[in-house]
């Protein structure tokens, strides 16, 4: 069976559904092909099930990309206010959690329902359980061979996502199609992902899982503040996830355990105390004792001289760790890498070398920080594509 449409979008995720609705509302005949049985699988689990759908403070600085300016055009055309107005129109209840992060008051299902309704209004056809076997271009027409028939279209959008969360159906399909059409695809790495301790640190900090410490984490000159969570295998928590996007194998991370207190002045004010050092530190007791044991700071405070107090303070402000690796794609909330931005128009997301071929969302080498930035990139890039495809 052959179906002729103006536009075919592969992937019923955030960017794909957004692009489909925009194109359909322009009068384009659109079909979305989805390999799973449901839409918006990553949306459903995002934000702990409440969907951190955008951030009030979005700038290009919140994104990692080979071309830091690539995302500027799409972000300027479709802003957080634009999405908020859309959400309010469809009755999505939301609240600001912290640092401009907006979440659904109910569940992420409200965002999925909004996208479904928009696609229905735009008369977009969504076909589930569809595996794409082959894509070719004959003249100006794309021919997509699938398990549910053959589709012809003049505009084709790959909204297939990255390869984080493979358990939700993520695959490298979009990268393969880009390469097939001669586009450069940059190597991928897991991002927004917990770290795994090296063997020594794994032994040193074993048994402390569940302890959280307010700290500032630095990696390759990028600083992030928040709760650092010790896990059974290493470190997690918002600042750790943020740092992981900038980390490479062999790099160290620095943790400032006392970000709002001068550690030396703190120690100096208590230097006459006979209590052991770990008993005066303002951390959970188990962690304080273990950290002092690992660093061989086991004397009473009044037995340390000035040089030693300076050394301890320096360690508290600059606890260096060399992670062995990250938890990988299965635990990653995003990936870096993907279709190189130099291959695409920043205004339309169309491939420069292949007329009518578009890419949106995470399949592009643009990665947002934690806090709603990746989903907003899905909306902005989907809008840019859907407005012209």
Tab-separated table of C-alpha atoms in Angstrom:
chain	number	residue	atom	x	y	z
A	1	UNK	CA	0.000	0.000	0.000
A	2	UNK	CA	1.333	3.422	-0.964
A	3	UNK	CA	0.391	6.573	0.957
A	4	UNK	CA	1.197	10.026	-0.366
A	5	UNK	CA	1.622	12.867	2.131
A	6	UNK	CA	3.179	16.306	2.117
A	7	UNK	CA	5.274	15.513	5.175
A	8	UNK	CA	6.331	12.415	7.073
A	9	UNK	CA	7.752	12.689	10.565
A	10	UNK	CA	9.530	9.714	12.089
A	11	UNK	CA	9.179	9.727	15.855
A	12	UNK	CA	6.201	10.644	18.054
A	13	UNK	CA	8.269	12.306	20.754
A	14	UNK	CA	8.296	15.919	21.882
A	15	UNK	CA	9.924	17.524	18.837
A	16	UNK	CA	8.224	15.258	16.316
A	17	UNK	CA	4.709	15.865	17.618
A	18	UNK	CA	5.348	19.589	17.889
A	19	UNK	CA	6.643	19.783	14.331
A	20	UNK	CA	3.740	17.671	13.065
A	21	UNK	CA	1.120	19.919	14.646
A	22	UNK	CA	2.731	23.103	13.321
A	23	UNK	CA	2.965	21.693	9.799
A	24	UNK	CA	-0.593	20.358	9.937
A	25	UNK	CA	-1.982	23.672	11.131
A	26	UNK	CA	-0.433	25.217	8.028
A	27	UNK	CA	-2.552	22.902	5.909
A	28	UNK	CA	0.118	20.310	5.215
A	29	UNK	CA	-0.941	16.644	5.051
A	30	UNK	CA	1.188	15.060	7.755
A	31	UNK	CA	1.747	11.535	9.033
A	32	UNK	CA	3.834	10.597	12.071
A	33	UNK	CA	5.401	7.134	12.162
A	34	UNK	CA	6.145	5.779	15.637
A	35	UNK	CA	7.905	2.475	16.281
A	36	UNK	CA	6.348	1.948	19.739
A	37	UNK	CA	2.716	1.602	20.791
A	38	UNK	CA	2.452	5.024	22.447
A	39	UNK	CA	3.487	8.644	21.943
A	40	UNK	CA	5.726	10.775	24.132
A	41	UNK	CA	7.514	7.992	26.011
A	42	UNK	CA	10.352	10.230	27.246
A	43	UNK	CA	7.928	13.025	28.076
A	44	UNK	CA	6.020	10.612	30.288
A	45	UNK	CA	9.013	9.913	32.563
A	46	UNK	CA	10.547	13.397	32.476
A	47	UNK	CA	10.708	15.454	35.643
A	48	UNK	CA	9.912	12.466	37.804
A	49	UNK	CA	6.606	12.060	35.954
A	50	UNK	CA	5.673	15.742	36.211
A	51	UNK	CA	7.489	16.951	33.096
A	52	UNK	CA	9.866	19.869	33.509
A	53	UNK	CA	8.599	21.266	30.203
A	54	UNK	CA	10.563	24.535	29.980
A	55	UNK	CA	12.618	27.049	31.924
A	56	UNK	CA	11.965	30.768	32.333
A	57	UNK	CA	15.661	31.621	32.038
A	58	UNK	CA	16.619	30.010	28.754
A	59	UNK	CA	19.605	31.341	26.814
A	60	UNK	CA	22.029	29.785	24.342
A	61	UNK	CA	24.503	29.482	27.227
A	62	UNK	CA	22.386	26.651	28.618
A	63	UNK	CA	23.267	24.437	25.646
A	64	UNK	CA	26.292	22.413	24.586
A	65	UNK	CA	26.950	22.309	20.847
A	66	UNK	CA	29.848	22.487	18.364
A	67	UNK	CA	28.342	25.808	17.308
A	68	UNK	CA	27.158	27.617	20.464
A	69	UNK	CA	25.159	30.065	18.355
A	70	UNK	CA	23.208	27.454	16.382
A	71	UNK	CA	20.284	27.284	18.803
A	72	UNK	CA	19.849	31.060	19.112
A	73	UNK	CA	17.510	31.518	16.159
A	74	UNK	CA	15.062	28.778	17.148
A	75	UNK	CA	15.090	29.850	20.797
A	76	UNK	CA	14.359	33.455	19.799
A	77	UNK	CA	11.431	32.481	17.582
A	78	UNK	CA	9.816	30.106	20.082
A	79	UNK	CA	10.319	31.269	23.657
A	80	UNK	CA	9.300	29.888	27.072
A	81	UNK	CA	6.450	32.433	27.089
A	82	UNK	CA	5.185	30.986	23.815
A	83	UNK	CA	5.027	27.510	25.290
A	84	UNK	CA	3.435	28.781	28.515
A	85	UNK	CA	0.681	30.499	26.528
A	86	UNK	CA	0.100	27.286	24.589
A	87	UNK	CA	-0.017	25.213	27.782
A	88	UNK	CA	-2.488	27.614	29.397
A	89	UNK	CA	-4.702	27.483	26.307
A	90	UNK	CA	-4.961	23.708	26.739
A	91	UNK	CA	-5.520	23.872	30.471
A	92	UNK	CA	-2.139	22.560	31.592
A	93	UNK	CA	-1.635	23.396	35.266
A	94	UNK	CA	1.948	24.195	36.188
A	95	UNK	CA	4.211	25.662	38.859
A	96	UNK	CA	7.735	27.019	39.147
A	97	UNK	CA	9.900	24.723	41.237
A	98	UNK	CA	13.264	26.519	41.388
A	99	UNK	CA	15.648	28.385	39.109
A	100	UNK	CA	12.870	29.016	36.564
A	101	UNK	CA	11.985	25.338	36.109
A	102	UNK	CA	8.319	24.820	35.191
A	103	UNK	CA	6.598	21.523	36.014
A	104	UNK	CA	3.083	20.165	35.559
A	105	UNK	CA	1.000	20.316	38.734
A	106	UNK	CA	-0.604	17.071	37.708
A	107	UNK	CA	1.434	14.687	35.591
A	108	UNK	CA	3.416	14.695	32.372
A	109	UNK	CA	0.312	13.191	30.793
A	110	UNK	CA	-1.095	16.726	30.589
A	111	UNK	CA	1.641	17.708	28.121
A	112	UNK	CA	1.132	14.515	26.122
A	113	UNK	CA	-2.611	15.175	26.034
A	114	UNK	CA	-1.970	18.713	24.794
A	115	UNK	CA	0.247	17.444	21.985
A	116	UNK	CA	-2.307	14.786	21.036
A	117	UNK	CA	-5.098	17.356	20.870
A	118	UNK	CA	-3.010	19.714	18.748
A	119	UNK	CA	-2.224	16.916	16.311
A	120	UNK	CA	-5.916	16.025	16.120
A	121	UNK	CA	-6.822	19.658	15.420
A	122	UNK	CA	-4.157	19.753	12.723
A	123	UNK	CA	-5.533	16.507	11.221
A	124	UNK	CA	-2.188	14.774	11.700
A	125	UNK	CA	-2.241	10.999	11.292
A	126	UNK	CA	-0.178	9.036	13.823
A	127	UNK	CA	0.622	5.413	13.041
A	128	UNK	CA	2.050	3.333	15.884
A	129	UNK	CA	3.994	0.067	15.919
A	130	UNK	CA	5.663	1.044	12.676
A	131	UNK	CA	9.179	-0.043	11.863
A	132	UNK	CA	10.986	1.844	9.096
A	133	UNK	CA	12.888	-0.550	6.844
A	134	UNK	CA	14.300	1.794	4.219
A	135	UNK	CA	14.413	5.454	3.202
A	136	UNK	CA	15.401	6.682	-0.238
A	137	UNK	CA	14.989	9.862	-2.246
A	138	UNK	CA	13.847	9.770	-5.861
A	139	UNK	CA	14.035	13.217	-7.359
A	140	UNK	CA	12.110	15.469	-4.983
A	141	UNK	CA	10.238	12.603	-3.344
A	142	UNK	CA	11.228	10.605	-0.269
A	143	UNK	CA	10.167	6.980	-0.271
A	144	UNK	CA	9.819	5.432	3.186
A	145	UNK	CA	9.336	1.668	3.308
A	146	UNK	CA	7.793	0.528	6.594
A	147	UNK	CA	6.088	-2.410	8.235
A	148	UNK	CA	2.805	-0.553	7.632
A	149	UNK	CA	3.252	0.275	3.986
A	150	UNK	CA	5.173	2.662	1.759
A	151	UNK	CA	4.961	6.417	2.216
A	152	UNK	CA	5.854	9.127	-0.302
A	153	UNK	CA	6.452	12.734	0.738
A	154	UNK	CA	8.299	15.887	-0.257
A	155	UNK	CA	9.327	16.718	3.338
A	156	UNK	CA	10.814	14.198	5.747
A	157	UNK	CA	11.670	14.923	9.394
A	158	UNK	CA	13.801	12.679	11.593
A	159	UNK	CA	12.631	13.306	15.169
A	160	UNK	CA	14.021	10.046	16.471
A	161	UNK	CA	15.809	11.365	19.566
A	162	UNK	CA	19.184	10.391	20.924
A	163	UNK	CA	20.239	7.090	22.446
A	164	UNK	CA	19.659	7.818	26.117
A	165	UNK	CA	17.046	5.659	27.834
A	166	UNK	CA	17.231	2.745	25.360
A	167	UNK	CA	14.711	0.957	27.583
A	168	UNK	CA	12.132	3.462	26.285
A	169	UNK	CA	12.898	2.555	22.693
A	170	UNK	CA	15.729	4.954	21.860
A	171	UNK	CA	17.890	3.833	18.930
A	172	UNK	CA	20.625	5.353	16.712
A	173	UNK	CA	18.257	5.225	13.718
A	174	UNK	CA	18.319	8.985	13.118
A	175	UNK	CA	22.106	9.034	13.084
A	176	UNK	CA	22.173	6.221	10.516
A	177	UNK	CA	19.799	8.035	8.176
A	178	UNK	CA	21.794	11.251	8.466
A	179	UNK	CA	24.975	9.356	7.570
A	180	UNK	CA	23.170	7.616	4.719
A	181	UNK	CA	22.443	11.012	3.171
A	182	UNK	CA	26.029	12.168	3.613
A	183	UNK	CA	25.615	14.321	6.719
A	184	UNK	CA	28.287	14.475	9.397
A	185	UNK	CA	27.327	12.786	12.668
A	186	UNK	CA	29.416	13.567	15.735
A	187	UNK	CA	30.286	10.839	18.272
A	188	UNK	CA	27.833	10.591	21.144
A	189	UNK	CA	28.398	10.500	24.922
A	190	UNK	CA	25.982	10.081	27.778
A	191	UNK	CA	25.049	13.367	29.479
A	192	UNK	CA	23.126	14.337	32.604
A	193	UNK	CA	24.152	11.020	34.112
A	194	UNK	CA	25.544	9.801	37.488
A	195	UNK	CA	29.256	9.119	37.965
A	196	UNK	CA	30.805	5.805	38.981
A	197	UNK	CA	33.635	5.928	41.549
A	198	UNK	CA	37.059	4.596	40.647
A	199	UNK	CA	38.069	1.467	42.586
A	200	UNK	CA	39.828	3.337	45.394
A	201	UNK	CA	37.025	5.820	46.003
A	202	UNK	CA	34.463	3.037	45.706
A	203	UNK	CA	36.145	1.344	48.663
A	204	UNK	CA	36.694	4.582	50.577
A	205	UNK	CA	33.063	5.711	50.413
A	206	UNK	CA	31.275	2.365	50.423
A	207	UNK	CA	28.158	2.185	52.583
A	208	UNK	CA	27.268	5.886	52.397
A	209	UNK	CA	24.537	5.611	49.747
A	210	UNK	CA	21.657	7.993	50.326
A	211	UNK	CA	23.656	10.774	51.968
A	212	UNK	CA	23.185	14.194	50.333
A	213	UNK	CA	25.421	17.240	50.798
A	214	UNK	CA	24.842	20.784	49.531
A	215	UNK	CA	27.915	21.621	47.478
A	216	UNK	CA	29.307	23.228	44.333
A	217	UNK	CA	30.638	20.842	41.704
A	218	UNK	CA	33.158	22.065	39.135
A	219	UNK	CA	34.170	20.300	35.943
A	220	UNK	CA	36.180	21.890	33.154
A	221	UNK	CA	35.490	25.414	34.470
A	222	UNK	CA	31.729	24.882	34.735
A	223	UNK	CA	30.224	25.272	38.229
A	224	UNK	CA	26.937	23.808	39.458
A	225	UNK	CA	25.409	24.053	42.924
A	226	UNK	CA	22.965	21.683	44.574
A	227	UNK	CA	22.634	18.462	46.511
A	228	UNK	CA	25.387	15.931	45.785
A	229	UNK	CA	24.003	12.453	46.400
A	230	UNK	CA	26.200	9.486	47.250
A	231	UNK	CA	25.002	6.277	45.604
A	232	UNK	CA	25.992	2.626	45.817
A	233	UNK	CA	28.306	3.086	42.851
A	234	UNK	CA	29.311	6.737	42.930
A	235	UNK	CA	27.736	10.194	42.847
A	236	UNK	CA	24.481	11.655	41.584
A	237	UNK	CA	22.261	14.656	42.257
A	238	UNK	CA	21.603	17.741	40.085
A	239	UNK	CA	25.111	19.315	40.170
A	240	UNK	CA	26.720	15.944	39.396
A	241	UNK	CA	24.376	15.341	36.460
A	242	UNK	CA	25.151	18.833	35.156
A	243	UNK	CA	28.913	18.289	35.487
A	244	UNK	CA	28.724	14.965	33.649
A	245	UNK	CA	27.792	16.734	30.402
A	246	UNK	CA	31.166	18.503	30.432
A	247	UNK	CA	33.254	15.568	31.703
A	248	UNK	CA	35.567	13.375	29.614
A	249	UNK	CA	37.241	10.135	30.643
A	250	UNK	CA	40.288	10.984	32.757
A	251	UNK	CA	38.985	14.374	33.913
A	252	UNK	CA	38.576	15.157	37.568
A	253	UNK	CA	35.678	16.866	39.271
A	254	UNK	CA	36.116	19.280	42.164
A	255	UNK	CA	33.548	19.450	44.963
A	256	UNK	CA	33.385	22.477	47.262
A	257	UNK	CA	31.848	20.981	50.390
A	258	UNK	CA	31.477	24.384	52.060
A	259	UNK	CA	30.335	26.721	49.275
A	260	UNK	CA	28.944	29.486	51.499
A	261	UNK	CA	31.401	29.264	54.411
A	262	UNK	CA	35.117	30.055	54.579
A	263	UNK	CA	36.417	26.694	55.757
A	264	UNK	CA	39.595	28.114	57.277
A	265	UNK	CA	37.700	30.727	59.304
A	266	UNK	CA	35.265	28.017	60.375
A	267	UNK	CA	38.107	25.795	61.602
A	268	UNK	CA	39.955	28.699	63.193
A	269	UNK	CA	36.906	29.634	65.237
A	270	UNK	CA	36.884	26.108	66.691
A	271	UNK	CA	40.609	25.451	66.995
A	272	UNK	CA	40.531	25.242	70.801
A	273	UNK	CA	37.982	22.440	70.821
A	274	UNK	CA	39.102	18.988	71.930
A	275	UNK	CA	36.525	17.253	69.718
A	276	UNK	CA	37.764	15.232	66.761
A	277	UNK	CA	37.601	17.079	63.441
A	278	UNK	CA	34.799	14.933	62.030
A	279	UNK	CA	32.573	15.873	64.983
A	280	UNK	CA	32.647	19.603	64.214
A	281	UNK	CA	32.147	19.419	60.434
A	282	UNK	CA	28.684	20.421	59.271
A	283	UNK	CA	27.981	17.271	57.230
A	284	UNK	CA	26.069	14.072	57.968
A	285	UNK	CA	28.083	12.281	60.643
A	286	UNK	CA	28.824	9.112	58.668
A	287	UNK	CA	30.174	11.090	55.746
A	288	UNK	CA	32.204	13.480	57.943
A	289	UNK	CA	33.901	10.585	59.730
A	290	UNK	CA	34.661	8.715	56.505
A	291	UNK	CA	35.929	11.808	54.695
A	292	UNK	CA	38.288	12.569	57.596
A	293	UNK	CA	39.477	8.954	57.704
A	294	UNK	CA	40.239	8.935	53.981
A	295	UNK	CA	42.207	12.181	54.295
A	296	UNK	CA	43.913	11.126	57.559
A	297	UNK	CA	42.422	13.979	59.566
A	298	UNK	CA	41.662	12.070	62.750
A	299	UNK	CA	43.102	14.278	65.487
A	300	UNK	CA	41.189	16.563	67.835
A	301	UNK	CA	40.827	20.055	66.381
A	302	UNK	CA	43.071	21.677	69.004
A	303	UNK	CA	46.025	19.543	67.868
A	304	UNK	CA	46.205	21.011	64.344
A	305	UNK	CA	48.553	23.918	63.600
A	306	UNK	CA	47.800	26.785	61.217
A	307	UNK	CA	49.375	25.119	58.182
A	308	UNK	CA	47.350	21.980	58.768
A	309	UNK	CA	44.136	23.965	59.149
A	310	UNK	CA	44.862	25.719	55.858
A	311	UNK	CA	45.416	22.327	54.225
A	312	UNK	CA	42.157	20.923	55.603
A	313	UNK	CA	40.265	24.031	54.491
A	314	UNK	CA	41.720	23.715	50.991
A	315	UNK	CA	40.558	20.097	50.813
A	316	UNK	CA	37.063	21.029	51.980
A	317	UNK	CA	36.812	23.654	49.244
A	318	UNK	CA	38.450	21.479	46.591
A	319	UNK	CA	37.697	17.780	47.102
A	320	UNK	CA	39.069	16.272	43.890
A	321	UNK	CA	37.684	13.024	42.541
A	322	UNK	CA	38.529	11.115	39.360
A	323	UNK	CA	35.412	9.164	38.330
A	324	UNK	CA	36.053	5.882	36.525
A	325	UNK	CA	33.130	6.426	34.162
A	326	UNK	CA	29.476	7.430	34.057
A	327	UNK	CA	26.451	5.176	34.445
A	328	UNK	CA	26.089	5.271	30.643
A	329	UNK	CA	23.164	5.648	28.271
A	330	UNK	CA	20.760	3.549	30.355
A	331	UNK	CA	20.827	6.128	33.154
A	332	UNK	CA	21.504	9.232	31.053
A	333	UNK	CA	18.813	11.872	30.682
A	334	UNK	CA	20.429	13.149	27.483
A	335	UNK	CA	23.350	12.687	25.112
A	336	UNK	CA	25.886	14.977	23.531
A	337	UNK	CA	26.798	14.457	19.899
A	338	UNK	CA	24.542	13.657	16.966
A	339	UNK	CA	23.861	15.333	13.634
A	340	UNK	CA	26.399	18.115	13.279
A	341	UNK	CA	24.847	21.577	13.412
A	342	UNK	CA	26.976	22.673	10.464
A	343	UNK	CA	24.880	20.381	8.283
A	344	UNK	CA	21.588	22.126	9.114
A	345	UNK	CA	19.890	25.480	8.727
A	346	UNK	CA	19.579	27.043	12.177
A	347	UNK	CA	16.304	28.687	11.128
A	348	UNK	CA	14.497	25.665	9.660
A	349	UNK	CA	16.449	22.542	10.765
A	350	UNK	CA	16.619	21.509	7.088
A	351	UNK	CA	19.724	19.702	5.851
A	352	UNK	CA	21.775	21.987	3.637
A	353	UNK	CA	22.793	19.141	1.344
A	354	UNK	CA	19.413	17.421	1.032
A	355	UNK	CA	16.379	19.516	0.234
A	356	UNK	CA	13.307	18.493	2.206
A	357	UNK	CA	15.201	16.526	4.870
A	358	UNK	CA	14.849	17.853	8.434
A	359	UNK	CA	16.088	16.909	11.894
A	360	UNK	CA	14.688	18.047	15.236
A	361	UNK	CA	15.295	17.623	18.939
A	362	UNK	CA	17.882	15.408	20.545
A	363	UNK	CA	19.083	13.790	17.311
A	364	UNK	CA	20.847	17.122	16.603
A	365	UNK	CA	24.143	17.847	18.376
A	366	UNK	CA	22.555	20.346	20.767
A	367	UNK	CA	22.302	19.304	24.434
A	368	UNK	CA	20.633	21.296	27.160
A	369	UNK	CA	21.541	21.524	30.806
A	370	UNK	CA	19.309	20.052	33.494
A	371	UNK	CA	16.163	22.064	34.190
A	372	UNK	CA	13.761	21.938	31.238
A	373	UNK	CA	16.248	23.071	28.611
A	374	UNK	CA	16.228	19.873	26.555
A	375	UNK	CA	12.453	19.766	26.294
A	376	UNK	CA	12.374	23.419	25.299
A	377	UNK	CA	14.901	22.651	22.557
A	378	UNK	CA	12.468	19.979	21.354
A	379	UNK	CA	9.661	22.549	21.184
A	380	UNK	CA	11.812	25.264	19.562
A	381	UNK	CA	13.449	23.021	16.958
A	382	UNK	CA	10.114	21.301	16.258
A	383	UNK	CA	8.436	24.661	15.771
A	384	UNK	CA	11.215	25.837	13.424
A	385	UNK	CA	10.839	22.694	11.331
A	386	UNK	CA	7.037	22.519	11.361
A	387	UNK	CA	6.725	26.159	10.349
A	388	UNK	CA	8.404	25.562	7.011
A	389	UNK	CA	8.454	21.845	6.076
